[in-house]
Coordinates of C-alpha atoms and ligand atoms in Angstrom, one line a residue:
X21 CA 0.0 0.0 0.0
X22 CA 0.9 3.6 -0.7
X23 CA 1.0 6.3 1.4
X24 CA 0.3 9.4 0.4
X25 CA 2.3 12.5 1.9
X26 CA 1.4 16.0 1.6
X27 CA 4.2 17.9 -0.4
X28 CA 3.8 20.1 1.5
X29 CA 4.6 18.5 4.9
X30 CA 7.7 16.7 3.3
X31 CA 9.4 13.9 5.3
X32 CA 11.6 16.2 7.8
X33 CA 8.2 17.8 9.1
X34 CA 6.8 14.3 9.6
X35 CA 10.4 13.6 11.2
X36 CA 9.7 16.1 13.7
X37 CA 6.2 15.4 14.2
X38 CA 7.3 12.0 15.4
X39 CA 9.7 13.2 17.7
X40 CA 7.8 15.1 19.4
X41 CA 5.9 12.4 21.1
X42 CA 6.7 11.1 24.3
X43 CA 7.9 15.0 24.7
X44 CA 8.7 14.3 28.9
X45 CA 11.9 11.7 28.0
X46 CA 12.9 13.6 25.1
X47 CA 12.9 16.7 26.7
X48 CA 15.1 15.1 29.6
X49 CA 17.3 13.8 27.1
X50 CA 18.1 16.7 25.3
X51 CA 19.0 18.6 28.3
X52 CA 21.6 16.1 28.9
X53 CA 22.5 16.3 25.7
X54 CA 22.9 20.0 26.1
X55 CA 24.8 19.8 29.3
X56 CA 27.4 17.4 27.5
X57 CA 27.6 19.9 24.6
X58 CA 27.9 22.7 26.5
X59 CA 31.0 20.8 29.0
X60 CA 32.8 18.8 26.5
X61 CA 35.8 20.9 27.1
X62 CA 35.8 19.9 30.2
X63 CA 34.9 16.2 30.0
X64 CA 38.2 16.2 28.0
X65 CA 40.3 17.7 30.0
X66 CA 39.5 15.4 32.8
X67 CA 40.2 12.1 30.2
X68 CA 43.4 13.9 28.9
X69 CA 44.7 15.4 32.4
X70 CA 44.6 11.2 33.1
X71 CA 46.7 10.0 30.4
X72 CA 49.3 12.1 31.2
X73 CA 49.0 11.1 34.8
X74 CA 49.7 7.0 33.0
X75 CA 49.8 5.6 36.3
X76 CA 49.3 2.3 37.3
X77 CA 47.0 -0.2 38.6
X78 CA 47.4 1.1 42.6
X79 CA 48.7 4.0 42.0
X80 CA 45.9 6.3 40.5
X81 CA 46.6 8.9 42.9
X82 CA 46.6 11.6 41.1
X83 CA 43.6 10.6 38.9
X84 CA 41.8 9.5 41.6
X85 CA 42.4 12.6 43.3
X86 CA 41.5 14.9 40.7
X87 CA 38.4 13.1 40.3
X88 CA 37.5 13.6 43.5
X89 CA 38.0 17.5 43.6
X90 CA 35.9 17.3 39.8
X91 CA 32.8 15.4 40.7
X92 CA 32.9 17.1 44.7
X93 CA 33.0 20.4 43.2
X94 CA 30.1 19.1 40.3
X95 CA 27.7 18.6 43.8
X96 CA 28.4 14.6 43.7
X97 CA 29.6 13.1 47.3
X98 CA 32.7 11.2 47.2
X99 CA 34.4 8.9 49.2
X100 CA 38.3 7.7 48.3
X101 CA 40.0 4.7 50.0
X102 CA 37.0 2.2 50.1
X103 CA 37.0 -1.3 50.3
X104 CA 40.8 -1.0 51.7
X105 CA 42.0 0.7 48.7
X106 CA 43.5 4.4 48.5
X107 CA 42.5 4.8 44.8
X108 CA 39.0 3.6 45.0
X109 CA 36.8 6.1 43.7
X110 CA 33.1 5.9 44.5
X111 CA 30.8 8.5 43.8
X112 CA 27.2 9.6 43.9
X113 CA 24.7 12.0 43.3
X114 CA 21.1 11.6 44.6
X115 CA 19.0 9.3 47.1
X116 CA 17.4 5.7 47.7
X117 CA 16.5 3.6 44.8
X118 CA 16.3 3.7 42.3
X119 CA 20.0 3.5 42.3
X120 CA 22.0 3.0 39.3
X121 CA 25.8 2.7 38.7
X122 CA 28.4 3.4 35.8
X123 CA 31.4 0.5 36.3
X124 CA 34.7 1.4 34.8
X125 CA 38.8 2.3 35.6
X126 CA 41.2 4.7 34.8
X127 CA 44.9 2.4 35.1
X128 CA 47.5 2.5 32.5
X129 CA 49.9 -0.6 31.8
X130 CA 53.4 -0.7 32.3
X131 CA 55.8 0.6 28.9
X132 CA 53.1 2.2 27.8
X133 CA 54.2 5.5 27.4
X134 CA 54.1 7.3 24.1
X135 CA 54.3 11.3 22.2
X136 CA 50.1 11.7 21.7
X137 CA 49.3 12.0 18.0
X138 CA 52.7 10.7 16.9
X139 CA 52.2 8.0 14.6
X140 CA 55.5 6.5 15.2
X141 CA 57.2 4.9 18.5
X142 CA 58.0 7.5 20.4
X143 CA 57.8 7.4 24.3
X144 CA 57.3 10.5 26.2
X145 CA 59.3 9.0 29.2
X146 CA 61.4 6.1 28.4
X147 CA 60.4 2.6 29.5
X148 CA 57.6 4.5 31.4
X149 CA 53.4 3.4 32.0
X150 CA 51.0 4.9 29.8
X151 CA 47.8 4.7 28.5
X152 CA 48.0 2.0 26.0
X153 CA 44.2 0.8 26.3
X154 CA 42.9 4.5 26.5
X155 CA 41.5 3.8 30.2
X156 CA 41.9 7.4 30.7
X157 CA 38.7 8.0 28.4
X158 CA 36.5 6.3 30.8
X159 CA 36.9 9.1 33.3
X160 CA 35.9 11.6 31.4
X161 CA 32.9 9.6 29.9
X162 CA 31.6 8.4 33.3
X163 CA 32.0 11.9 35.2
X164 CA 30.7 14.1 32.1
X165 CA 27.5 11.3 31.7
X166 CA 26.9 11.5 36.0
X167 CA 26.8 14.9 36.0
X168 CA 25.1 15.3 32.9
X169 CA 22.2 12.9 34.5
X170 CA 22.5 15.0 38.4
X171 CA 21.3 17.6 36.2
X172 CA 18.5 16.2 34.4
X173 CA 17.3 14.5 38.0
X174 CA 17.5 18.2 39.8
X175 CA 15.3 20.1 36.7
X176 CA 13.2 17.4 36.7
X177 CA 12.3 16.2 39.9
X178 CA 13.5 12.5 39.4
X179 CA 14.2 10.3 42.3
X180 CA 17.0 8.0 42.8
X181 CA 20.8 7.9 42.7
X182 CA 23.5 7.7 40.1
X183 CA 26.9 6.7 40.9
X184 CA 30.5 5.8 39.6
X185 CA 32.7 3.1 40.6
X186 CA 36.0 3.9 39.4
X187 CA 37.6 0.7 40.6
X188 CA 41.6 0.5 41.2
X189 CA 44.1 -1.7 39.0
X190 CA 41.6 -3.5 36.4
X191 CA 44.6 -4.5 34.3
X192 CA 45.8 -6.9 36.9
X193 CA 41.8 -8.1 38.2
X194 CA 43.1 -6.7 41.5
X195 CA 40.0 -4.8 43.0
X196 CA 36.3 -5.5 42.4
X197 CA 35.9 -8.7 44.2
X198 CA 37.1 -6.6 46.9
X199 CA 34.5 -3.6 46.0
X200 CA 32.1 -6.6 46.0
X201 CA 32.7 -8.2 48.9
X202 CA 32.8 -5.0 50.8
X203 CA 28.8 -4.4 49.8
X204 CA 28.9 -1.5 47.6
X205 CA 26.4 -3.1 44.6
X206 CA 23.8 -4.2 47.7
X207 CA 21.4 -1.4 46.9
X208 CA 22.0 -1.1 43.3
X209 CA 19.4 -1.7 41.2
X210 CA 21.6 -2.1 37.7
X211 CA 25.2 -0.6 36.4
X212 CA 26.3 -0.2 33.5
X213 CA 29.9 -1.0 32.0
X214 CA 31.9 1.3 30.7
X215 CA 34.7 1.0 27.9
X216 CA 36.8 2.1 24.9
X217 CA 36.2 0.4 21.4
X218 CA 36.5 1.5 18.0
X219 CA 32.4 1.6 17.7
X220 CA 29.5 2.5 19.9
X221 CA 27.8 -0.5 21.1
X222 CA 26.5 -2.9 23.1
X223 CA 25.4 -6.4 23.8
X224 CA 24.3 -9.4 25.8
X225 CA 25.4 -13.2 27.2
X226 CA 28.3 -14.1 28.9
X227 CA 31.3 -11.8 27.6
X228 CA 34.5 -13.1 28.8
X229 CA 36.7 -15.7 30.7
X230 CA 36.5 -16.6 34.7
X231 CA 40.2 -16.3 36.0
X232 CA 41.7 -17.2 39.5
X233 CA 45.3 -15.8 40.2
X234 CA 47.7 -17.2 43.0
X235 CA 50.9 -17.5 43.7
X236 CA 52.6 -20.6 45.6
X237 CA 55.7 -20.3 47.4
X238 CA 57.8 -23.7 48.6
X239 CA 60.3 -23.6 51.2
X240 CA 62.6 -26.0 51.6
X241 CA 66.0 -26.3 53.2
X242 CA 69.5 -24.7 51.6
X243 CA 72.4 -26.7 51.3
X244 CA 76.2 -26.7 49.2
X245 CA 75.2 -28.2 46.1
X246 CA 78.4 -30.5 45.9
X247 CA 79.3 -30.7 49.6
X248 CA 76.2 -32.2 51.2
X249 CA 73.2 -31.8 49.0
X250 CA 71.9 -34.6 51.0
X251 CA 71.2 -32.2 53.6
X252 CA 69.3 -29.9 51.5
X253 CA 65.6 -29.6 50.3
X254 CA 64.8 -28.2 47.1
X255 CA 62.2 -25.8 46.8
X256 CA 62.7 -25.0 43.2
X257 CA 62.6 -28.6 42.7
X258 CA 58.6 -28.5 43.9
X259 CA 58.6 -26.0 41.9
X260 CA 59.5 -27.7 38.5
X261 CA 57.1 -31.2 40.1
X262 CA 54.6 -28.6 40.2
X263 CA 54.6 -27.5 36.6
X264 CA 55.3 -30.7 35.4
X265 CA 52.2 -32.4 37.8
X266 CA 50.1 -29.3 36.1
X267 CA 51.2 -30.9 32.5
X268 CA 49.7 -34.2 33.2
X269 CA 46.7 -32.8 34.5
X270 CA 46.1 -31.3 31.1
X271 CA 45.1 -33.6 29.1
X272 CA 42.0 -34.3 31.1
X273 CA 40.6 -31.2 31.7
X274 CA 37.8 -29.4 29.5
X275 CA 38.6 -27.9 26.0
X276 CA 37.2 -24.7 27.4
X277 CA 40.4 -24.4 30.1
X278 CA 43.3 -22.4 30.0
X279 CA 46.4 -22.4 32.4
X280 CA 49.4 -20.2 32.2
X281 CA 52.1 -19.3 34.9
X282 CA 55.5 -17.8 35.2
X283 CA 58.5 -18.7 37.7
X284 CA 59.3 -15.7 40.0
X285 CA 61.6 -17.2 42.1
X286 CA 64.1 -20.0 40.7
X287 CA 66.9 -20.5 42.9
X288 CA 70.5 -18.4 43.0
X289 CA 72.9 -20.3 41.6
X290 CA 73.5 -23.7 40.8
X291 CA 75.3 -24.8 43.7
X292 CA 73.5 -23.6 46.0
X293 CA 70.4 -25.4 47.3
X294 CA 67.5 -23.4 47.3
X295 CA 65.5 -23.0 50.3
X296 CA 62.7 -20.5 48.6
X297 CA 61.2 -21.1 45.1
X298 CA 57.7 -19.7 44.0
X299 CA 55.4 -20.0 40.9
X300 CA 52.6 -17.7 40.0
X301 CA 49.2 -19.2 38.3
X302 CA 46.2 -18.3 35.8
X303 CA 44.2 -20.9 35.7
X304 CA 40.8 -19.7 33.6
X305 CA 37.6 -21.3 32.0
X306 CA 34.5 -20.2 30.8
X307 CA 32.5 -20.1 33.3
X308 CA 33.8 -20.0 37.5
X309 CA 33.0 -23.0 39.0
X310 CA 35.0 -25.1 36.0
X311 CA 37.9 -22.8 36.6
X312 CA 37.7 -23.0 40.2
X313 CA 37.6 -27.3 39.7
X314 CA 40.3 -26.8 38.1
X315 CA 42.3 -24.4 40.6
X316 CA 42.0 -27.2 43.3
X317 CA 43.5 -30.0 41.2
X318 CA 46.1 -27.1 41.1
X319 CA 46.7 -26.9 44.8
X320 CA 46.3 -30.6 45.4
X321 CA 49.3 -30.6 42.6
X322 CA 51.2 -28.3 45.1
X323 CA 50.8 -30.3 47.7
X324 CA 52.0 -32.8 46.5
X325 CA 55.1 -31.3 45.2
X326 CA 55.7 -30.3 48.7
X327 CA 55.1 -34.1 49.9
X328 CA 57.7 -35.1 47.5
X329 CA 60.5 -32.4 48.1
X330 CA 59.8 -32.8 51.6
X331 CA 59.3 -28.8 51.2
X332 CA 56.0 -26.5 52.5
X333 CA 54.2 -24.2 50.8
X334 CA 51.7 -21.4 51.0
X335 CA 49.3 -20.0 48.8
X336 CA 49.1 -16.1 48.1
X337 CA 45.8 -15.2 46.7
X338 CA 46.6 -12.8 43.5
X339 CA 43.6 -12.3 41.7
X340 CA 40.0 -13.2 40.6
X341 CA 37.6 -12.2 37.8
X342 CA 34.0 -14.0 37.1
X343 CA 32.8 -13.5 33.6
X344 CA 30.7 -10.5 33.0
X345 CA 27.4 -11.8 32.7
X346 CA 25.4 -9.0 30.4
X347 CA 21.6 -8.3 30.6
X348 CA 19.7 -8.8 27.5
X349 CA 17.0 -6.3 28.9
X350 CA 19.7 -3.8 29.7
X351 CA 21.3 -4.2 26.4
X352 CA 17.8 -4.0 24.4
X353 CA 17.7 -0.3 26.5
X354 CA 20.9 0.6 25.8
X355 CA 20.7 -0.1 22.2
X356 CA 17.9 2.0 21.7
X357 CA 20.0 5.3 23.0
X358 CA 22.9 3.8 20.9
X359 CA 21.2 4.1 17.5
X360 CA 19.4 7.6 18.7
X361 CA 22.8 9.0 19.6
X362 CA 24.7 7.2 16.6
X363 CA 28.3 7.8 15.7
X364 CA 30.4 10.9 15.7
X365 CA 30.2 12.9 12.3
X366 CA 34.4 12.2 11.5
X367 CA 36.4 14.7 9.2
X368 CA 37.8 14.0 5.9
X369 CA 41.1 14.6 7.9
X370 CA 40.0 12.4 11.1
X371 CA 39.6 9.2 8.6
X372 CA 42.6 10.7 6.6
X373 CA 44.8 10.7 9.7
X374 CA 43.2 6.8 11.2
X375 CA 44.3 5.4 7.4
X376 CA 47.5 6.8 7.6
X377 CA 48.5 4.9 10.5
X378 CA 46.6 1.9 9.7
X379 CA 48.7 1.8 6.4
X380 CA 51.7 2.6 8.2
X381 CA 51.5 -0.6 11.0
X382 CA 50.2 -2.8 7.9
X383 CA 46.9 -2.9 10.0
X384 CA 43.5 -3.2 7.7
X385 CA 43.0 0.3 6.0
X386 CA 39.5 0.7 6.7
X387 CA 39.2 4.6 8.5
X388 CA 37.1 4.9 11.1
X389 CA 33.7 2.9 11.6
X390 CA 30.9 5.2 10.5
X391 CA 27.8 2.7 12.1
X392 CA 26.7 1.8 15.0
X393 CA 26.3 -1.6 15.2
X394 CA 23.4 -3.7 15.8
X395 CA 22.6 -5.3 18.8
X396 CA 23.6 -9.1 19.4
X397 CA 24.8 -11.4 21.2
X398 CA 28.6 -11.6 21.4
X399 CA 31.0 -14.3 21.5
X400 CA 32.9 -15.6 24.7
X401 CA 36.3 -14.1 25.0
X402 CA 39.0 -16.0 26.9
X403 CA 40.1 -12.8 28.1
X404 CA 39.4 -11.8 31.6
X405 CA 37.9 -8.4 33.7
X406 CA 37.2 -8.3 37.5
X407 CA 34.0 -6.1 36.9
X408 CA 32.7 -9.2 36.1
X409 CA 32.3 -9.8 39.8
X410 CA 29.7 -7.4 40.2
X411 CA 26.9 -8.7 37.3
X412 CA 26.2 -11.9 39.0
X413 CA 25.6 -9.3 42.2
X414 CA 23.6 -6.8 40.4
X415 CA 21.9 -6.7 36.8
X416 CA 24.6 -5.5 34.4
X417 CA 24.7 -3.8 31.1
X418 CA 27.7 -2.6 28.9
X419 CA 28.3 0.2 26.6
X420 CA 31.4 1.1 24.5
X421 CA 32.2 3.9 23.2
X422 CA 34.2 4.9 19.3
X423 CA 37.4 6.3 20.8
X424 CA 39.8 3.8 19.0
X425 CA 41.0 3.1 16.3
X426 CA 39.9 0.2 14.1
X427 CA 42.4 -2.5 14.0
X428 CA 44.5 -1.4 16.8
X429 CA 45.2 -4.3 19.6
X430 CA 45.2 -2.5 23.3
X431 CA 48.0 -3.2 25.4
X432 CA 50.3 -2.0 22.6
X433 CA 52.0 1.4 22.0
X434 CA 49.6 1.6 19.5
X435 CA 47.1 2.5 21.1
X436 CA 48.3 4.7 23.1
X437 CA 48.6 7.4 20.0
X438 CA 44.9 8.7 20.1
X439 CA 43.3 8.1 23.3
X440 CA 44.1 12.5 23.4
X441 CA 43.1 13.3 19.2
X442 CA 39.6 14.9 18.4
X443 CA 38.9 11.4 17.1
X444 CA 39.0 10.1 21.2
X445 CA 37.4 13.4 22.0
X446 CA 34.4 13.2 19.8
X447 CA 33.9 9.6 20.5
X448 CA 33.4 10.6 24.3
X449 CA 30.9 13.1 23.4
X450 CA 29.1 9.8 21.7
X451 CA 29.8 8.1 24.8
X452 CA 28.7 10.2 27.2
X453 CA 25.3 10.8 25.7
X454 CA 24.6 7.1 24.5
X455 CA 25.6 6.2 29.0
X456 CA 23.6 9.5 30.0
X457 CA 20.5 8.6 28.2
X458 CA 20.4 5.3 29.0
X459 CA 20.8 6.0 32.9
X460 CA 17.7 8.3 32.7
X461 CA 15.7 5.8 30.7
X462 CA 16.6 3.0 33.4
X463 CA 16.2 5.8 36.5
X464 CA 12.4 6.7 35.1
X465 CA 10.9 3.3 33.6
X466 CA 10.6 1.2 37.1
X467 CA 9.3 -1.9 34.6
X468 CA 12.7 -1.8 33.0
X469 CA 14.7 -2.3 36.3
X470 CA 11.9 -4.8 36.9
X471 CA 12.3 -6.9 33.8
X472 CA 16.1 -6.5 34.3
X473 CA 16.0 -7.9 37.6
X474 CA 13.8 -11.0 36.5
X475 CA 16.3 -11.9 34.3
X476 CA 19.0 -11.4 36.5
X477 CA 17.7 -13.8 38.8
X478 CA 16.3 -16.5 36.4
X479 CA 20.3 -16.6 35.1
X480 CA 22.2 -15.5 38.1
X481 CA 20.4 -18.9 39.7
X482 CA 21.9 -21.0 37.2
X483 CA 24.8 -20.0 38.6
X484 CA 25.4 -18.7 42.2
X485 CA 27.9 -16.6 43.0
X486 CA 30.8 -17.3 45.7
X487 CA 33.9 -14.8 46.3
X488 CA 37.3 -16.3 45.2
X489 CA 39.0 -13.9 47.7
X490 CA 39.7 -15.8 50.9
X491 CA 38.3 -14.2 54.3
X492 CA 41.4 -12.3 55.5
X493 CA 42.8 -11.7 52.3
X494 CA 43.4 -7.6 51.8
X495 CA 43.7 -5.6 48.7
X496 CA 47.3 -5.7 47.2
X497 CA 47.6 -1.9 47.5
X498 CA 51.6 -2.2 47.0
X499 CA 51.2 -3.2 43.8
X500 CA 52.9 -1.4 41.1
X501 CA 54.6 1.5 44.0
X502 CA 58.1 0.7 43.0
X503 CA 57.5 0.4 39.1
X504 CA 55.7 3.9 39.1
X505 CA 57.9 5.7 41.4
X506 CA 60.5 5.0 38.9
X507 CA 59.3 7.8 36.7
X508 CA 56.4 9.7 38.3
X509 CA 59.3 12.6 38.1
X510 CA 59.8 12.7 34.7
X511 CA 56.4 12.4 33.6
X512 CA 55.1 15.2 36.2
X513 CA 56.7 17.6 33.7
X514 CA 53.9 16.3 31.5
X515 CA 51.1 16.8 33.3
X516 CA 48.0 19.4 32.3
X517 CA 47.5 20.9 35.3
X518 CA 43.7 21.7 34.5
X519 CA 41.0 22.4 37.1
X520 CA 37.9 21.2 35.1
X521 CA 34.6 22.6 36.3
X522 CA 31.3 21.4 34.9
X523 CA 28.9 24.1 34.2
Ligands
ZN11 ZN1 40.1 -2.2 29.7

């Protein structure tokens, strides 16, 4: 069937006609929308101000501090140091439920350190961190989006509470089960995952890998190696029984597992008989309780490398990380914000500049993505995040954001080049709306947090969820010190210095 439109209405008139139903949730959105516009400068500065900070996982100091003065001084209460952790950044805005949180982190990685917008290696301090997975974006997005929401709630009347957990050291898995286990997520009704991509999107199912981290150290007895080894004990000989124990247990473990570890202490010298030897473990799978099956054939393995060495051992616990478990619900309402916000309008220049280095790191020369993509399930990665921790605690949704470019692996210089260009900065504005509009749809439709909950607990029952980190284990807040203090000197001559101030 035909319609028939009215010249003189045309399609842009209709366009608009359309719009304007459902004025109230427009009208709140473009307000945030307006607020973002109107601060992008600032959001910016906060992103850039952290990549120049680069510091490590347990070390944000100065980014957690400067987030503190931004979103204290923005009207949001915030408290630094939680869960046993100095750089543990929660934040909020609001009251009671419903209550709804952004999830992200602002660490660098170690040798990370590079010029901004120099398309070759070239490190601003040498050997030093840096922002090779453009974490620093996510501060930006998730304060500019919080504040952009505070807004809308206090024109508006809306009840409820927004909040940002910007969790300490995700590159090593080192904090949320501890943000977890300390009850932040108890009276939050969904969050929202926040991260750096190459396109704006979202999705749903199980994302990633479960992980469990330990390290086991053997003691033995030292002795001359030549002289009277008789007398000695080997630990680095449980050490080696250990790995090779591991080997054998290999073949009859589930296609799905993966097991990786590294020797950090092997002994001295060869004649001397090694009284301390230690090896640290990843042992992953796709889903926690198959990774934690396998993690206690692991420290039966240890103790029987002690039993024959006639050595002891003790277990350190490292690290943990549940898959991230993503709401279809959430996703379906994040989607909808995705495709209303859509991708940044790039430059001639801006996809100029992305080919350029593509061509020059012999990476696919495709310029930057110009769609959004559609929502869809995604496929298990073997890769690992500790948010994961929180969505079988709380119903979870995820949102990236076009800051990247295409092709580039994170963890590499590489992309450490643009995480400061107007291709980053653009793709925060994207990102700040897409997480902005999303948090007011799920603050004002209560049958949303309602459906999102049902599913949450149909799946989350499937499987329960248990903490990995023993009862008196704390936080491994020493992490990283000694490697940042190495150059926190020379890259202070780097920093911004900027004071941003929403308005
Ligand atoms: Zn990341």
């Amino acid at each position: 069937m035909r319609t028939i439109i009215p010249r003189r209405l045309g399609l842009v008139s209709i366009l608009a006609l359309v719009l304007s139903f459902g004025a109230s949730a427009d009208e709140r959105k473009d307000l945030a929308f307006q607020v973002i516009d109107r601060n992008a400068q600032q959001m910016t500065d906060i992103s850039d101000s952290i990549y120049y900070f680069g510091e490590l996982g347990m070390q944000e100091f100065e980014g957690s501090k400067l987030l503190k003065d931004t979103l204290e001084a923005a009207g949001f209460r915030v408290e630094l140091g939680g869960a046993g952790m100095p750089t543990n950044v929660w934040a909020e805005y609001g009251s009671g439920r419903p209550k709804i949180a952004i999830v992200t982190e602002i660490d660098a990685l170690p040798g990370g350190s590079q010029t901004p917008g120099e398309l070759a290696r070239k490190p601003l301090v040498a050997n030093g961190p840096g922002h090779m997975e453009g974490h620093n974006t996510h501060a930006g997005v998730a304060s500019m989006a919080a504040f952009a929401v505070k807004q809308v709630m206090q024109r508006h009347n809306i009840p409820g509470t927004v909040a940002i957990s910007f969790g300490p050291a995700e590159e090593q898995l080192a904090s949320r089960p501890f943000i977890v286990r300390a009850g932040y997520f108890k009276d939050v009704d969904a969050v929202i995952y926040l991260h750096i991509r190459d396109t704006l999107n979202t999705g749903f199912g199980i994302g990633n890998y479960a992980a469990i981290s330990s390290v086991f150290t053997f003691h033995g007895k030292t002795a001359h190696g030549a002289v009277n080894p008789w007398d000695g004990k080997d630990a680095v000989d449980a050490v080696v029984l250990m790995d090779m124990g591991f080997d054998k247990l290999r073949e009859h473990l589930r296609p799905t597992y993966r097991a990786h570890r590294t020797i950090t202490a092997g002994g001295i010298q060869p004649n001397i008989i090694a009284d301390r030897g230690q090896i640290w473990w990843f042992v992953r799978d796709a889903s926690m309780p198959a990774a934690k099956e396998t993690y206690d054939k692991l420290v039966k393995i240890a103790e029987g490398a002690a039993l024959m060495t006639g050595t002891t051992f003790e277990v350190k616990y490292a690290a943990s990380a549940w898959p991230q478990l993503v709401n279809k619900t959430l996703a379906e309402a994040i989607q909808k914000n995705v495709d209303l916000v859509g991708m940044p309008k790039w430059t001639e220049a801006e996809h100029e500049r992305a080919r350029e280095f593509q061509k020059m790191h012999a990476l696919p020369v495709v310029g930057l993505q110009t769609r959004v993509t559609p929502l869809g399930g995604r496929p298990q990665s073997s890769s690992s995040n500790d948010n994961g921790d929180v969505s079988w605690v709380v119903p979870a949704g995820s949102l990236n954001f076009p800051a990247a470019i295409p092709g580039v692996n994170a963890h590499e210089w590489k992309a450490a080049v643009f995480p400061t260009s107007s291709i980053s900065h653009k793709g925060q504005v994207a990102g700040a709306k897409t997480l902005a509009a999303s948090i007011i749809d799920l603050l004002t439709t209560p049958e949303l947090i309602q459906k999102a909950r049902a599913e949450f607990e149909v799946e989350s029952k499937k499987t329960p969820y248990f903490s990995l980190v023993p009862p008196d284990a704390k936080p491994d807040v020493e992490l990283n010190r000694s490697e940042m203090e190495k150059y926190r000197a020379d890259m202070k001559k780097f920093y911004l210095n900027k004071t941003p101030r929403f308005n």
